[in-house]
XYZ file of C-alpha atoms in Angstrom:
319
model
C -12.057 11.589 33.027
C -15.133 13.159 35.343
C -15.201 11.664 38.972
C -18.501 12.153 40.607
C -18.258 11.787 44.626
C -20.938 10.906 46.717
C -23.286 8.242 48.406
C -24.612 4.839 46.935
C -27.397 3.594 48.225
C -30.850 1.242 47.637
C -33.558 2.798 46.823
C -37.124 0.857 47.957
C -39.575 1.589 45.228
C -43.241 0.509 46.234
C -44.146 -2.371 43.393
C -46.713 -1.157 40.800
C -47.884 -4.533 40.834
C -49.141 -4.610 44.244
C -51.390 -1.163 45.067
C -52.214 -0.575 48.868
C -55.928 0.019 49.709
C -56.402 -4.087 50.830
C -55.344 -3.826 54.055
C -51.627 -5.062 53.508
C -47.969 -3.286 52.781
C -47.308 -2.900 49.118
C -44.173 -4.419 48.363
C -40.933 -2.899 47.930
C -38.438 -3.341 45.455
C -34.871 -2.348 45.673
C -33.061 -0.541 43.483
C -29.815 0.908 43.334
C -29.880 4.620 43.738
C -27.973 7.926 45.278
C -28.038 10.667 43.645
C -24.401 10.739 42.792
C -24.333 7.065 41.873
C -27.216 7.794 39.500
C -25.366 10.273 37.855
C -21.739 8.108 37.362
C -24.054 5.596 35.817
C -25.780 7.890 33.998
C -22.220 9.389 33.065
C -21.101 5.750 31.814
C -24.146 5.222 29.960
C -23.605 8.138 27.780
C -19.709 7.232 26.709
C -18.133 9.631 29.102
C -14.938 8.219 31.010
C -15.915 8.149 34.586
C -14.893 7.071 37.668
C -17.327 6.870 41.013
C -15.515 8.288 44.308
C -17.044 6.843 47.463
C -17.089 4.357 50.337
C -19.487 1.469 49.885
C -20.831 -1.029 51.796
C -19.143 -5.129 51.673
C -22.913 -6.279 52.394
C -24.908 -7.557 49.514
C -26.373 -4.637 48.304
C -23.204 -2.946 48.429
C -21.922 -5.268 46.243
C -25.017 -5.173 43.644
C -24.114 -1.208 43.620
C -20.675 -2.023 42.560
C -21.929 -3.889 39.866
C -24.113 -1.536 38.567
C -21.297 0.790 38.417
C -18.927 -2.442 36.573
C -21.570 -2.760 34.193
C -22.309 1.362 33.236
C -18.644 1.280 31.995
C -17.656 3.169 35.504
C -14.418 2.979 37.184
C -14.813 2.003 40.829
C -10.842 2.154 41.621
C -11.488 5.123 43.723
C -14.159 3.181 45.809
C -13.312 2.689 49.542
C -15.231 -0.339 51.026
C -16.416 -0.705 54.810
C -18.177 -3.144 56.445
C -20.610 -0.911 57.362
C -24.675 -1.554 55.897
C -25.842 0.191 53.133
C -27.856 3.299 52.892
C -31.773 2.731 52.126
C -34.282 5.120 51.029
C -37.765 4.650 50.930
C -39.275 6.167 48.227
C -43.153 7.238 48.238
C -44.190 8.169 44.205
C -46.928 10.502 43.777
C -49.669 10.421 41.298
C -47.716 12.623 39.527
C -44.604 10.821 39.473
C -42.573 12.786 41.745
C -40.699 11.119 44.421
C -40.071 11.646 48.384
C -37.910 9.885 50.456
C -37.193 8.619 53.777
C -33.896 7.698 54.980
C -32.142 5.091 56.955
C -28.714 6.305 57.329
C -27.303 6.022 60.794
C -23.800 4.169 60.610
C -23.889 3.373 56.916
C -21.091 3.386 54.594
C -20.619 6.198 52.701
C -21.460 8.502 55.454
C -17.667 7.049 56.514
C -15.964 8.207 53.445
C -12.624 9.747 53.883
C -10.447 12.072 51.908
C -8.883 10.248 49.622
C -5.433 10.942 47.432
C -5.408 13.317 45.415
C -6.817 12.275 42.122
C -5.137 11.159 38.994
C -3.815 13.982 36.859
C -6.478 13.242 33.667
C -9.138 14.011 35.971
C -10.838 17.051 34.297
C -14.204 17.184 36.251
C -16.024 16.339 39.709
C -19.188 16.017 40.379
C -20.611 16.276 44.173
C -23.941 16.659 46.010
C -26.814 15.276 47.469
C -26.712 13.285 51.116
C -22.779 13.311 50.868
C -22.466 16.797 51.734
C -25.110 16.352 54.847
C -24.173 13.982 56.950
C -21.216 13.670 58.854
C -18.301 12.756 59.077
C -18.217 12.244 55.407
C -19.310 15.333 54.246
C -16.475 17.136 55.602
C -14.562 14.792 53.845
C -16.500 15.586 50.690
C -15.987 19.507 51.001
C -12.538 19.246 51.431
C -12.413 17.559 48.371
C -14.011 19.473 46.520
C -11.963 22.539 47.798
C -8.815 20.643 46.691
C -9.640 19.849 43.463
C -11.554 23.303 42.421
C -8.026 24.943 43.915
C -5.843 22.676 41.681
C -8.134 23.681 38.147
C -10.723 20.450 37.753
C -13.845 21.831 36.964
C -16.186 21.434 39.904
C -19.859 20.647 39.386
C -22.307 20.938 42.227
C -26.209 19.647 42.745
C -27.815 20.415 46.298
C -30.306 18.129 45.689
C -32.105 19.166 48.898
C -33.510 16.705 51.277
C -34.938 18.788 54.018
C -35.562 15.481 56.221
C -31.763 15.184 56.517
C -31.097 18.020 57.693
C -31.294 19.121 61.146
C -30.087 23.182 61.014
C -31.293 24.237 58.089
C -29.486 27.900 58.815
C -26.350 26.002 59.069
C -26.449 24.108 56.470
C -27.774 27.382 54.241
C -24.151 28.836 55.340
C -22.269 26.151 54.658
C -23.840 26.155 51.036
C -22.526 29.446 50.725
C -19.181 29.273 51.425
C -18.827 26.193 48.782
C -19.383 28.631 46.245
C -16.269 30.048 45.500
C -14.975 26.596 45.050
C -17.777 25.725 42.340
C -17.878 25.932 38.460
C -21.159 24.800 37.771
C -24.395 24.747 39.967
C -27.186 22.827 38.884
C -30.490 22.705 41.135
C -33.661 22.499 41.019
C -36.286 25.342 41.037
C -37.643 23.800 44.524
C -33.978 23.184 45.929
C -33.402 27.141 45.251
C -36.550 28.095 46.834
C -35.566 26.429 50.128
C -32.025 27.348 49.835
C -33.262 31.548 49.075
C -35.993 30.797 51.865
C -38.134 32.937 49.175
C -41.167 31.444 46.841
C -41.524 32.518 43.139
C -39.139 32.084 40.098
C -38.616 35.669 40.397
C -36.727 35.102 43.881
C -35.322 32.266 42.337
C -33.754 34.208 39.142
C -32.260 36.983 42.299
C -31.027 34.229 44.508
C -29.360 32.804 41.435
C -27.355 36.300 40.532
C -26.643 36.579 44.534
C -24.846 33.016 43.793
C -23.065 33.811 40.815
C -21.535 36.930 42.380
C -19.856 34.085 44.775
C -18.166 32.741 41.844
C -19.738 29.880 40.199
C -19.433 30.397 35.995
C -22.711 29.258 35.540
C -25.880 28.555 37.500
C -28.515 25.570 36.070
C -32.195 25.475 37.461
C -34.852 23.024 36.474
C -38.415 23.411 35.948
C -39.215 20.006 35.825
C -41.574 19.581 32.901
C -40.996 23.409 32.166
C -37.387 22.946 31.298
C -34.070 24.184 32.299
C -32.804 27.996 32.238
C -29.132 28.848 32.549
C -27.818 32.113 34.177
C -24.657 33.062 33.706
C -21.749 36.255 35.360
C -22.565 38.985 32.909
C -26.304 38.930 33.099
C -27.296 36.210 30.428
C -30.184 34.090 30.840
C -31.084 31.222 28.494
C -34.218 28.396 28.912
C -34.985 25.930 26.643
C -38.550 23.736 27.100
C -38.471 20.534 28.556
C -39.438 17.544 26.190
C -42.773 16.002 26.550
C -43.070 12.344 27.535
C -45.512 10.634 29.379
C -43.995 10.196 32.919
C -43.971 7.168 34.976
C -41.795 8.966 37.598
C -39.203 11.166 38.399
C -36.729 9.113 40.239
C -32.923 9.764 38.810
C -34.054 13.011 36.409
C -32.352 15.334 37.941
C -29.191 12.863 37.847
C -29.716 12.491 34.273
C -29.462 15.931 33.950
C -26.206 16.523 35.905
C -24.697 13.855 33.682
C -25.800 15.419 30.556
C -24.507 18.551 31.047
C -20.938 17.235 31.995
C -21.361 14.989 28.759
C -22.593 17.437 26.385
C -19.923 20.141 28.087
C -16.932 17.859 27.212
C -18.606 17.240 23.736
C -17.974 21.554 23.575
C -14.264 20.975 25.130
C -15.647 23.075 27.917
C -14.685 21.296 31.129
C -13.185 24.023 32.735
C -14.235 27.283 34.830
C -12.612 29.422 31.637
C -14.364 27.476 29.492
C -18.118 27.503 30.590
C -17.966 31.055 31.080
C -17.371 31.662 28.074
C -19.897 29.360 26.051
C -22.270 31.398 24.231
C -26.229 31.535 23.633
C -25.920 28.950 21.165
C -23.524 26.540 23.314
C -25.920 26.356 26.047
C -29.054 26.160 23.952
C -27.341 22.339 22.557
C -26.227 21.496 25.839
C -29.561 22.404 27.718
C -31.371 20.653 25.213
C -29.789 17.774 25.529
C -29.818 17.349 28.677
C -33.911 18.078 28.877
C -34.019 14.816 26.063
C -31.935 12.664 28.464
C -34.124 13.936 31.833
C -37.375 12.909 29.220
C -35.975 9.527 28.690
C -35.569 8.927 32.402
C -38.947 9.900 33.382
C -40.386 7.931 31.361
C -39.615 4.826 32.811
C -39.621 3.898 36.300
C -36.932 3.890 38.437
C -33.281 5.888 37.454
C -32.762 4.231 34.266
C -30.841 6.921 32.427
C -30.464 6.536 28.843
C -27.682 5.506 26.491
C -26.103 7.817 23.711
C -27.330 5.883 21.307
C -31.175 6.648 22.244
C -30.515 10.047 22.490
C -29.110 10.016 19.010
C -31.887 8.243 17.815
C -33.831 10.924 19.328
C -32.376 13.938 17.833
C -32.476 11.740 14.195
């Protein structure tokens, strides 16, 4: 089983069917979202046994998240409930498809998760990132979880996921980064999440940062290129990219959690869900994973909204 920890929230989408410039608010649609949630979903969606690890809201929309989750084929046993309100994010999509987001967040539910039991021995993965390791006092929750876990042998998978709005030191939260390294298997990030993390610009301080990062310990460090692709670096120097698959995007919302999901998936598929394991997958290993997960991120982007895909159209795709 893979448990992926971390917030659940509603996403409000501006409505393609109602374009500012008349004088009045577009209208906004909610869907559910969180970075984490979109990647237990997008987890579920693919076949993988999963389970989501958080503390959601009793309110309405907390209860439409749960059945999101229900209905991806996710466990929810490990959800804690509150009657807190539910996270929101307001999304603003770009011409190009990308997404920003502003964040209502102050005494929501999952920023109240606690540590919870350790988890149940078939637990092979976790997953963490996003607003869950930001705000407080969850996120100290969060770490210490994923210090447990990584110190017990589950194979820990991180995503930053930066959201510089949420965060008020960025040197602080820069160190605390750091020291969660030791503790992680797999980083996956973004080519913009590395720049602001390296406070550098360039793929060329990207690629340094990265080998800086591995000497911390991860066993292998992911970066996306958006439209460009992924590249994997790994301990001993190797560096692998594949392309990313062309598609004609209607956003980006949820890609990046596609991709986080694939690469758990298509790492299990290589019986590889373990620090031991990943570092030693070869040129060829990564080259299937990374390609599948740059068909699943395609599929995502190009329809609106996270909607991650389901194994059976990325099947169809490789047919």
């Amino acid at each position: 089983m893979i448990v992926v920890a971390g917030e659940a929230l509603i996403d409000l989408v501006p409505s393609p069917q109602a374009p500012p410039g008349n004088g009045q608010l577009p209208a906004l649609l909610p869907r559910r979202g969180g970075g984490p949630y979109n990647t237990a979903v997008a987890l579920g969606r693919l076949g993988s046994p999963t389970a989501f690890c958080s503390r959601v809201s009793t309110d309405t929309f907390g209860e439409t998240l749960l059945e999101g989750l229900r209905t991806g084929g996710v466990d929810t046993s490990l959800v804690q409930r509150g009657g807190e309100p539910t996270t929101l994010a307001l999304a603003d999509i770009s011409a190009d498809g990308s997404a920003g987001y502003g964040f209502y967040v102050e005494g929501t539910a999952d920023r109240l998760f606690t540590l919870p039991p350790a988890l149940p021995d078939e637990v092979r993965a976790l997953s963490l990132g996003t607003c869950s390791l930001v705000l407080e006092p969850g996120a100290s929750a969060y770490e210490a979880l994923l210090r447990r876990e990584a110190r017990r042998g589950v194979l820990t998978a991180l995503d930053p996921n930066i959201r510089p709005g949420l965060i008020p030191d960025p040197a602080a939260y820069r160190a605390r980064f750091h020291s969660w390294l030791p503790d992680v298997a797999l980083l996956k990030l973004s080519e913009e999440d590395a720049l602001w993390l390296a406070e550098a610009e360039g793929r060329d301080a990207v690629a340094a940062a990265a080998k800086r990062w591995l000497s911390a310990g991860p066993a292998a460090i992911v970066i996306t290129h958006g439209g460009d692709g992924l590249t994997v670096l790994t301990p001993g120097g190797g560096e692998l990219a594949v392309p990313g698959e062309r598609v004609e995007v209607v956003d980006t919302i949820g890609a990046g959690d596609t991709v986080n999901a694939a690469l758990l998936h298509r790492l299990d598929a290589h019986d590889a869900l373990s620090h031991t394991a990943v570092a030693s997958l070869g040129a060829d290993d990564w080259r299937d994973i990374l390609g599948f997960a740059a068909r699943a991120a395609a599929v995502t982007c190009s329809r609106a909204g996270a909607e991650p895909p389901f194994a059976a159209e990325l099947a169809d795709l490789a047919g």
